[in-house]
Amino acid sequence: MARTSGPETRDRLIRAAEVVFATKGVDGGRLRDIVALAGQGNPSAVQYHFGSRAGLLDAVMAGRQARTEQVLAPLLDAAPDDTHALVEALVTAEASELGTDRGRRCLRISAQLSHESGVRTRTPHPTLAGTCYWRLIERTEACLAAAGLPEALRLERLDLALTVVGAAMADRARQYLDGAEPLTGEAVFLADLVETTTALLRAAQPRSL
């Protein structure tokens, strides 16, 4: 059996983790299954290359984020400071992951981690710090602030909106991976996701406020 380089082994472990975490869940996927799927004989391969399970998961998400950023960057530069336009840029960038099985698996994984984005505390997860994704979040919040929405409500809505988009993308990805027939075509699905997410963010304040 040919020896593999460090970078090649890391890539094999990341790709194996994408499969295991997508099918078994971030909490349910076992490291030994990842190591075996990656074709590694050393049970400590994950610790050696990534330091920990969390380090491997961060590497999976960093790769997924890098791909999405390439799509999002020009969209964000062209988007006006308008909630609908910013949501459309987000949805379009996220949808770029629907085109491959690898991207679909990563969408299923990232949906499980949406609560770790850091939106509610304004402290981005390390994989999001300084990204176009985080800039989009900040610009969207500024739009909500200009509309008069209180800070706590802005942050809660943003977190909920990102969760909705992530869950919708993950479910669509699951259908594609399972060979199921979606209820709507992809263009309609994405357009409707933009409209419903924008409506969520722009909803009137509760009267009690």
Coordinates of N, CA and C in Angstrom, one line a residue:
M1 N 0.8 -1.2 0.0 CA 0.0 0.0 0.0 C 0.9 1.3 0.0
A2 N 0.6 2.2 -0.9 CA 1.4 3.4 -1.0 C 1.2 4.3 0.2
R3 N 2.4 4.9 0.6 CA 2.3 5.9 1.7 C 1.6 7.2 1.2
T4 N 0.9 7.8 2.1 CA 0.3 9.1 1.7 C 0.9 10.2 2.5
S5 N 0.9 11.4 1.9 CA 1.5 12.6 2.5 C 0.6 13.1 3.6
G6 N 1.1 14.0 4.5 CA 0.3 14.6 5.5 C -0.9 15.3 5.0
P7 N -0.7 16.2 4.0 CA -1.9 16.9 3.4 C -2.9 16.0 2.8
E8 N -2.4 14.9 2.2 CA -3.4 13.9 1.6 C -4.2 13.2 2.7
T9 N -3.5 12.8 3.7 CA -4.1 12.1 4.8 C -5.2 13.1 5.5
R10 N -4.8 14.3 5.7 CA -5.8 15.3 6.2 C -7.0 15.4 5.4
D11 N -6.8 15.5 4.1 CA -7.9 15.6 3.1 C -8.8 14.3 3.2
R12 N -8.2 13.2 3.3 CA -9.0 11.9 3.4 C -9.8 11.9 4.7
L13 N -9.2 12.4 5.7 CA -9.9 12.4 7.0 C -11.1 13.4 7.0
I14 N -10.9 14.5 6.4 CA -11.9 15.5 6.2 C -13.1 15.0 5.4
R15 N -12.8 14.4 4.3 CA -13.8 13.9 3.4 C -14.6 12.7 4.1
A16 N -13.8 11.9 4.8 CA -14.5 10.8 5.6 C -15.4 11.4 6.7
A17 N -14.9 12.4 7.3 CA -15.7 13.1 8.4 C -17.0 13.7 7.8
E18 N -16.9 14.2 6.6 CA -18.1 14.8 6.0 C -19.2 13.7 5.8
V19 N -18.8 12.5 5.4 CA -19.7 11.4 5.1 C -20.3 11.0 6.5
V20 N -19.4 10.8 7.5 CA -19.9 10.2 8.7 C -20.7 11.2 9.5
F21 N -20.3 12.5 9.6 CA -21.1 13.5 10.3 C -22.4 13.8 9.6
A22 N -22.5 13.7 8.3 CA -23.7 13.9 7.6 C -24.7 12.8 7.8
T23 N -24.2 11.6 7.9 CA -25.1 10.4 8.0 C -25.5 10.1 9.4
K24 N -24.5 10.2 10.3 CA -24.6 9.8 11.7 C -24.9 11.0 12.6
G25 N -24.6 12.2 12.2 CA -24.8 13.4 13.0 C -23.5 13.8 13.6
V26 N -23.4 15.1 13.9 CA -22.1 15.6 14.5 C -21.8 14.9 15.8
D27 N -22.9 14.7 16.6 CA -22.7 14.1 17.9 C -22.6 12.5 17.8
G28 N -23.3 12.0 16.8 CA -23.4 10.5 16.7 C -22.2 9.9 16.0
G29 N -21.6 10.6 15.1 CA -20.5 10.1 14.3 C -19.3 9.7 15.1
R30 N -18.8 8.5 14.9 CA -17.6 8.0 15.7 C -16.3 8.2 15.0
L31 N -15.3 8.7 15.7 CA -14.0 8.9 15.1 C -13.4 7.7 14.5
R32 N -13.6 6.5 15.1 CA -13.1 5.3 14.6 C -13.7 5.0 13.2
D33 N -14.9 5.3 13.0 CA -15.6 5.1 11.7 C -14.9 6.1 10.7
I34 N -14.6 7.3 11.1 CA -14.0 8.3 10.2 C -12.6 7.8 9.8
V35 N -11.8 7.3 10.8 CA -10.5 6.8 10.5 C -10.5 5.6 9.6
A36 N -11.4 4.7 9.8 CA -11.5 3.5 9.0 C -11.9 3.9 7.6
L37 N -12.9 4.8 7.4 CA -13.4 5.2 6.1 C -12.3 5.9 5.3
A38 N -11.4 6.6 6.1 CA -10.3 7.3 5.4 C -9.1 6.4 5.1
G39 N -9.3 5.1 5.5 CA -8.2 4.1 5.1 C -7.0 4.3 6.0
Q40 N -7.2 4.8 7.2 CA -6.0 5.0 8.1 C -6.0 3.8 9.1
G41 N -4.8 3.3 9.3 CA -4.6 2.2 10.3 C -4.4 2.7 11.7
N42 N -4.0 4.0 11.9 CA -3.7 4.5 13.2 C -5.0 5.1 13.8
P43 N -5.5 4.5 14.9 CA -6.7 5.0 15.5 C -6.6 6.5 16.0
S44 N -5.3 6.9 16.2 CA -5.1 8.3 16.7 C -4.9 9.3 15.6
A45 N -5.3 8.9 14.4 CA -5.0 9.8 13.2 C -5.7 11.2 13.3
V46 N -6.9 11.2 13.9 CA -7.6 12.5 14.0 C -6.9 13.4 15.0
Q47 N -6.5 12.8 16.1 CA -5.8 13.6 17.1 C -4.5 14.1 16.6
Y48 N -3.8 13.3 15.8 CA -2.5 13.7 15.3 C -2.6 14.8 14.3
H49 N -3.6 14.8 13.4 CA -3.7 15.8 12.3 C -4.5 17.0 12.7
F50 N -5.5 16.8 13.7 CA -6.4 17.9 14.0 C -6.5 18.3 15.4
G51 N -5.8 17.5 16.3 CA -5.8 17.8 17.7 C -6.9 17.2 18.5
S52 N -8.1 17.2 17.9 CA -9.3 16.7 18.6 C -10.5 16.5 17.6
R53 N -11.5 16.0 18.1 CA -12.8 15.9 17.3 C -13.3 17.3 16.8
A54 N -13.2 18.2 17.8 CA -13.6 19.6 17.5 C -12.7 20.2 16.4
G55 N -11.5 19.9 16.4 CA -10.5 20.4 15.4 C -10.9 19.9 14.0
L56 N -11.2 18.6 13.9 CA -11.6 18.0 12.7 C -12.9 18.6 12.2
L57 N -13.9 18.8 13.0 CA -15.1 19.4 12.6 C -14.9 20.9 12.1
D58 N -14.0 21.6 12.8 CA -13.7 23.0 12.4 C -13.1 22.9 11.0
A59 N -12.2 21.9 10.7 CA -11.6 21.8 9.4 C -12.6 21.5 8.3
V60 N -13.6 20.7 8.6 CA -14.7 20.4 7.7 C -15.4 21.7 7.4
M61 N -15.8 22.5 8.4 CA -16.6 23.7 8.2 C -15.7 24.8 7.6
A62 N -14.4 24.8 7.8 CA -13.6 25.8 7.2 C -13.5 25.6 5.7
G63 N -13.5 24.3 5.3 CA -13.4 24.0 3.8 C -14.8 24.4 3.2
R64 N -15.8 24.1 3.9 CA -17.2 24.4 3.3 C -17.4 25.9 3.3
Q65 N -16.9 26.6 4.3 CA -17.0 28.1 4.3 C -16.2 28.7 3.2
A66 N -15.0 28.2 2.9 CA -14.1 28.7 1.9 C -14.8 28.6 0.5
R67 N -15.4 27.5 0.3 CA -16.1 27.4 -1.0 C -17.3 28.4 -1.2
T68 N -18.0 28.5 -0.1 CA -19.2 29.4 -0.1 C -18.7 30.9 -0.2
E69 N -17.6 31.2 0.4 CA -17.1 32.6 0.4 C -16.8 33.0 -1.0
Q70 N -16.3 32.1 -1.9 CA -15.9 32.4 -3.2 C -17.2 32.9 -4.0
V71 N -18.3 32.3 -3.7 CA -19.5 32.7 -4.4 C -20.1 33.9 -3.7
L72 N -20.1 34.0 -2.4 CA -20.7 35.1 -1.7 C -20.0 36.4 -1.9
A73 N -18.7 36.5 -2.0 CA -17.9 37.7 -2.0 C -18.4 38.7 -3.1
P74 N -18.5 38.2 -4.4 CA -18.9 39.2 -5.4 C -20.4 39.6 -5.2
L75 N -21.2 38.6 -4.8 CA -22.6 38.9 -4.5 C -22.8 40.0 -3.5
L76 N -22.0 39.9 -2.4 CA -22.1 40.8 -1.3 C -21.6 42.2 -1.7
D77 N -20.6 42.2 -2.5 CA -20.0 43.5 -3.0 C -21.1 44.3 -3.9
A78 N -21.9 43.5 -4.6 CA -22.8 44.1 -5.5 C -24.2 44.4 -4.9
A79 N -24.4 43.8 -3.7 CA -25.7 43.9 -3.1 C -25.9 45.3 -2.4
P80 N -27.0 45.9 -2.5 CA -27.3 47.2 -1.8 C -27.6 46.9 -0.3
D81 N -27.6 47.9 0.5 CA -28.0 47.7 1.9 C -29.5 47.6 2.0
D82 N -30.0 46.4 1.6 CA -31.4 46.1 1.6 C -31.6 44.7 2.1
T83 N -32.5 44.4 3.0 CA -32.6 43.1 3.6 C -32.9 42.0 2.6
H84 N -33.8 42.3 1.6 CA -34.1 41.3 0.6 C -32.9 41.0 -0.2
A85 N -32.1 42.0 -0.6 CA -31.0 41.7 -1.5 C -29.9 41.0 -0.7
L86 N -29.7 41.2 0.5 CA -28.7 40.5 1.3 C -29.1 39.1 1.6
V87 N -30.4 38.9 1.8 CA -30.9 37.5 2.0 C -30.7 36.7 0.7
E88 N -31.0 37.4 -0.4 CA -30.9 36.7 -1.7 C -29.4 36.3 -1.9
A89 N -28.5 37.2 -1.6 CA -27.0 36.8 -1.7 C -26.7 35.6 -0.9
L90 N -27.2 35.6 0.4 CA -26.9 34.5 1.3 C -27.4 33.2 0.7
V91 N -28.7 33.2 0.3 CA -29.3 32.0 -0.2 C -28.6 31.5 -1.4
T92 N -28.3 32.4 -2.3 CA -27.6 32.0 -3.6 C -26.3 31.3 -3.3
A93 N -25.5 31.9 -2.3 CA -24.2 31.4 -2.0 C -24.4 30.0 -1.3
E94 N -25.3 29.9 -0.4 CA -25.5 28.6 0.3 C -25.9 27.5 -0.7
A95 N -26.8 27.9 -1.7 CA -27.3 27.0 -2.7 C -26.2 26.4 -3.6
S96 N -25.0 27.1 -3.6 CA -23.9 26.6 -4.5 C -23.4 25.3 -3.9
E97 N -23.7 24.9 -2.7 CA -23.3 23.7 -2.1 C -24.2 22.5 -2.5
L98 N -25.4 22.9 -3.0 CA -26.3 21.8 -3.4 C -25.9 21.1 -4.7
G99 N -24.9 21.6 -5.4 CA -24.6 21.0 -6.7 C -23.7 19.8 -6.6
T100 N -23.1 19.5 -5.5 CA -22.3 18.3 -5.3 C -22.7 17.5 -4.1
D101 N -22.4 16.2 -4.1 CA -22.7 15.4 -2.9 C -21.8 15.9 -1.7
R102 N -20.6 16.3 -2.0 CA -19.8 16.8 -0.9 C -20.5 18.1 -0.3
G103 N -20.9 19.0 -1.1 CA -21.5 20.2 -0.6 C -22.8 19.9 0.1
R104 N -23.6 18.9 -0.4 CA -24.8 18.5 0.3 C -24.6 17.9 1.6
R105 N -23.6 17.1 1.8 CA -23.2 16.6 3.1 C -22.8 17.7 4.0
C106 N -22.1 18.7 3.5 CA -21.7 19.8 4.4 C -22.8 20.6 4.8
L107 N -23.8 20.8 4.0 CA -25.0 21.5 4.4 C -25.7 20.8 5.5
R108 N -25.8 19.5 5.4 CA -26.4 18.7 6.5 C -25.7 18.9 7.8
I109 N -24.4 19.0 7.7 CA -23.5 19.2 8.9 C -23.7 20.6 9.5
S110 N -23.6 21.6 8.7 CA -23.6 23.0 9.2 C -24.9 23.3 9.8
A111 N -26.0 22.7 9.3 CA -27.3 23.0 9.9 C -27.4 22.6 11.4
Q112 N -26.6 21.6 11.7 CA -26.5 21.1 13.1 C -25.7 22.1 14.0
L113 N -25.0 23.0 13.4 CA -24.1 23.9 14.1 C -24.6 25.3 14.1
S114 N -25.8 25.6 13.5 CA -26.2 27.0 13.4 C -26.2 27.8 14.7
H115 N -26.5 27.1 15.8 CA -26.6 27.8 17.1 C -25.2 28.2 17.6
E116 N -24.1 27.8 16.9 CA -22.8 28.1 17.3 C -22.2 29.3 16.5
S117 N -23.0 29.9 15.7 CA -22.5 31.0 14.8 C -22.0 32.2 15.6
G118 N -22.6 32.5 16.8 CA -22.2 33.6 17.6 C -23.0 34.9 17.4
V119 N -24.0 34.8 16.6 CA -24.8 36.0 16.3 C -25.4 36.6 17.5
R120 N -25.9 35.9 18.4 CA -26.6 36.4 19.6 C -25.7 37.2 20.5
T121 N -24.4 36.8 20.5 CA -23.4 37.5 21.4 C -22.5 38.4 20.6
R122 N -22.7 38.5 19.3 CA -21.8 39.3 18.4 C -20.4 38.8 18.4
T123 N -20.2 37.6 18.7 CA -18.8 37.0 18.8 C -18.8 35.8 17.8
P124 N -18.3 36.1 16.6 CA -18.3 35.0 15.6 C -17.5 33.8 15.9
H125 N -18.0 32.7 15.5 CA -17.2 31.4 15.7 C -15.9 31.7 14.9
P126 N -14.8 31.1 15.4 CA -13.5 31.3 14.8 C -13.5 31.1 13.3
T127 N -14.3 30.1 12.8 CA -14.3 29.9 11.3 C -15.1 31.0 10.6
L128 N -15.8 31.8 11.3 CA -16.6 32.9 10.6 C -16.0 34.3 10.8
A129 N -15.1 34.4 11.7 CA -14.5 35.7 12.0 C -13.8 36.3 10.7
G130 N -14.1 37.5 10.3 CA -13.5 38.2 9.2 C -14.0 37.7 7.8
T131 N -15.1 36.9 7.8 CA -15.6 36.4 6.5 C -16.6 37.3 5.9
C132 N -16.9 37.0 4.6 CA -18.0 37.7 4.0 C -19.3 37.4 4.6
Y133 N -19.4 36.1 5.1 CA -20.7 35.7 5.7 C -20.9 36.5 7.0
W134 N -19.9 36.8 7.7 CA -20.1 37.7 8.9 C -20.4 39.1 8.6
R135 N -19.8 39.6 7.5 CA -20.1 40.9 7.0 C -21.5 41.1 6.6
L136 N -22.0 40.0 6.0 CA -23.4 40.0 5.5 C -24.4 40.0 6.7
I137 N -24.0 39.3 7.8 CA -24.8 39.4 9.0 C -24.8 40.8 9.6
E138 N -23.7 41.4 9.6 CA -23.6 42.8 10.2 C -24.4 43.8 9.3
R139 N -24.3 43.6 8.0 CA -25.0 44.5 7.2 C -26.6 44.3 7.3
T140 N -26.9 43.1 7.4 CA -28.4 42.8 7.6 C -28.9 43.3 8.9
E141 N -28.1 43.2 9.9 CA -28.5 43.8 11.2 C -28.7 45.3 11.1
A142 N -27.8 45.9 10.4 CA -27.8 47.4 10.2 C -29.1 47.8 9.5
C143 N -29.6 47.0 8.6 CA -30.9 47.2 7.9 C -32.0 47.1 8.9
L144 N -32.0 46.1 9.7 CA -33.0 46.0 10.7 C -33.0 47.1 11.8
A145 N -31.8 47.6 12.1 CA -31.7 48.7 13.0 C -32.3 50.0 12.4
A146 N -32.0 50.2 11.1 CA -32.6 51.3 10.4 C -34.1 51.3 10.4
A147 N -34.6 50.1 10.4 CA -36.1 49.9 10.4 C -36.7 50.1 11.8
G148 N -35.8 50.3 12.8 CA -36.3 50.6 14.1 C -36.5 49.4 15.0
L149 N -36.0 48.2 14.6 CA -36.1 47.0 15.4 C -35.1 47.1 16.6
P150 N -35.6 46.8 17.8 CA -34.7 46.8 19.0 C -33.6 45.8 18.8
E151 N -32.5 46.0 19.5 CA -31.3 45.2 19.4 C -31.5 43.7 19.7
A152 N -32.1 43.5 20.8 CA -32.4 42.1 21.2 C -33.2 41.3 20.2
L153 N -34.2 42.0 19.7 CA -35.1 41.4 18.7 C -34.3 41.2 17.3
R154 N -33.5 42.2 17.0 CA -32.7 42.0 15.8 C -31.8 40.8 15.8
L155 N -31.1 40.6 16.9 CA -30.2 39.5 17.1 C -30.9 38.1 17.1
E156 N -32.1 38.1 17.8 CA -32.9 36.9 17.8 C -33.4 36.5 16.4
R157 N -33.9 37.5 15.7 CA -34.4 37.3 14.4 C -33.3 36.8 13.4
L158 N -32.1 37.5 13.5 CA -31.0 37.1 12.6 C -30.6 35.6 12.9
D159 N -30.5 35.3 14.1 CA -30.2 33.9 14.5 C -31.2 32.9 14.0
L160 N -32.5 33.3 14.1 CA -33.6 32.4 13.7 C -33.6 32.3 12.1
A161 N -33.3 33.4 11.5 CA -33.3 33.4 10.0 C -32.2 32.5 9.5
L162 N -31.0 32.6 10.1 CA -29.9 31.8 9.6 C -30.2 30.3 9.9
T163 N -30.9 30.0 11.0 CA -31.3 28.6 11.3 C -32.3 28.1 10.3
V164 N -33.3 29.0 9.9 CA -34.3 28.6 8.9 C -33.6 28.3 7.6
V165 N -32.7 29.2 7.1 CA -32.0 28.9 5.9 C -31.2 27.7 5.9
G166 N -30.5 27.5 7.0 CA -29.6 26.3 7.2 C -30.5 25.0 7.2
A167 N -31.6 25.0 7.9 CA -32.4 23.8 8.0 C -33.1 23.5 6.6
A168 N -33.5 24.6 5.9 CA -34.1 24.4 4.6 C -33.1 23.8 3.6
M169 N -31.9 24.3 3.6 CA -30.8 23.8 2.7 C -30.5 22.4 3.1
A170 N -30.4 22.1 4.3 CA -30.0 20.7 4.8 C -31.1 19.7 4.4
D171 N -32.3 20.1 4.5 CA -33.4 19.2 4.1 C -33.4 19.0 2.6
R172 N -33.2 20.1 1.8 CA -33.1 19.9 0.4 C -31.9 19.0 0.0
A173 N -30.8 19.2 0.7 CA -29.6 18.4 0.4 C -29.9 16.9 0.8
R174 N -30.6 16.7 1.8 CA -31.0 15.3 2.2 C -31.8 14.6 1.1
Q175 N -32.8 15.4 0.6 CA -33.6 14.8 -0.5 C -32.8 14.5 -1.7
Y176 N -31.8 15.3 -2.1 CA -31.0 15.0 -3.2 C -30.1 13.8 -3.0
L177 N -29.5 13.7 -1.8 CA -28.7 12.6 -1.4 C -29.5 11.3 -1.4
D178 N -30.7 11.4 -1.0 CA -31.6 10.2 -0.9 C -32.3 9.8 -2.2
G179 N -32.2 10.7 -3.2 CA -32.8 10.4 -4.4 C -34.3 10.7 -4.4
A180 N -34.8 11.5 -3.4 CA -36.2 11.8 -3.2 C -36.6 12.9 -4.2
E181 N -37.9 13.0 -4.5 CA -38.4 14.0 -5.4 C -38.9 15.2 -4.6
P182 N -38.3 16.3 -4.7 CA -38.7 17.5 -4.0 C -40.1 18.0 -4.4
L183 N -40.8 18.7 -3.6 CA -42.1 19.2 -3.9 C -42.0 20.3 -5.0
T184 N -41.0 21.0 -5.0 CA -40.8 22.1 -6.0 C -39.5 22.0 -6.7
G185 N -39.3 22.7 -7.8 CA -38.1 22.8 -8.5 C -37.1 23.6 -7.7
E186 N -35.8 23.5 -8.0 CA -34.9 24.3 -7.1 C -35.0 25.8 -7.3
A187 N -35.3 26.3 -8.4 CA -35.5 27.7 -8.6 C -36.6 28.3 -7.7
V188 N -37.7 27.6 -7.7 CA -38.9 28.0 -6.9 C -38.5 27.9 -5.4
F189 N -37.9 26.8 -5.1 CA -37.5 26.6 -3.7 C -36.6 27.7 -3.2
L190 N -35.6 28.1 -3.9 CA -34.7 29.1 -3.5 C -35.4 30.5 -3.5
A191 N -36.2 30.8 -4.5 CA -36.9 32.1 -4.5 C -37.9 32.2 -3.3
D192 N -38.6 31.1 -3.0 CA -39.5 31.1 -1.9 C -38.7 31.2 -0.5
L193 N -37.6 30.6 -0.4 CA -36.8 30.7 0.8 C -36.3 32.2 1.0
V194 N -36.0 32.8 -0.1 CA -35.6 34.3 0.0 C -36.8 35.1 0.5
E195 N -37.9 34.9 0.0 CA -39.1 35.7 0.3 C -39.5 35.4 1.8
T196 N -39.6 34.1 2.2 CA -40.0 33.8 3.5 C -39.0 34.3 4.6
T197 N -37.7 34.1 4.3 CA -36.7 34.6 5.2 C -36.7 36.1 5.4
T198 N -36.9 36.8 4.2 CA -37.0 38.3 4.3 C -38.2 38.7 5.1
A199 N -39.3 38.0 4.9 CA -40.6 38.4 5.6 C -40.4 38.1 7.1
L200 N -39.7 37.1 7.5 CA -39.4 36.8 8.9 C -38.6 38.0 9.5
L201 N -37.6 38.5 8.8 CA -36.8 39.5 9.3 C -37.5 40.9 9.4
R202 N -38.4 41.1 8.4 CA -39.1 42.4 8.3 C -40.4 42.4 9.0
A203 N -40.8 41.3 9.7 CA -42.1 41.3 10.4 C -42.2 42.4 11.3
A204 N -43.4 42.9 11.5 CA -43.7 44.0 12.5 C -43.3 43.6 13.9
Q205 N -42.9 44.6 14.7 CA -42.6 44.3 16.1 C -43.9 43.8 16.8
P206 N -43.7 43.0 17.8 CA -44.8 42.6 18.6 C -45.5 43.8 19.3
R207 N -46.8 43.8 19.4 CA -47.4 45.0 19.9 C -47.0 45.3 21.4
S208 N -46.6 44.3 22.1 CA -46.3 44.5 23.5 C -45.0 45.3 23.6
L209 N -44.3 45.5 22.5 CA -43.1 46.3 22.6 C -43.4 47.8 22.3

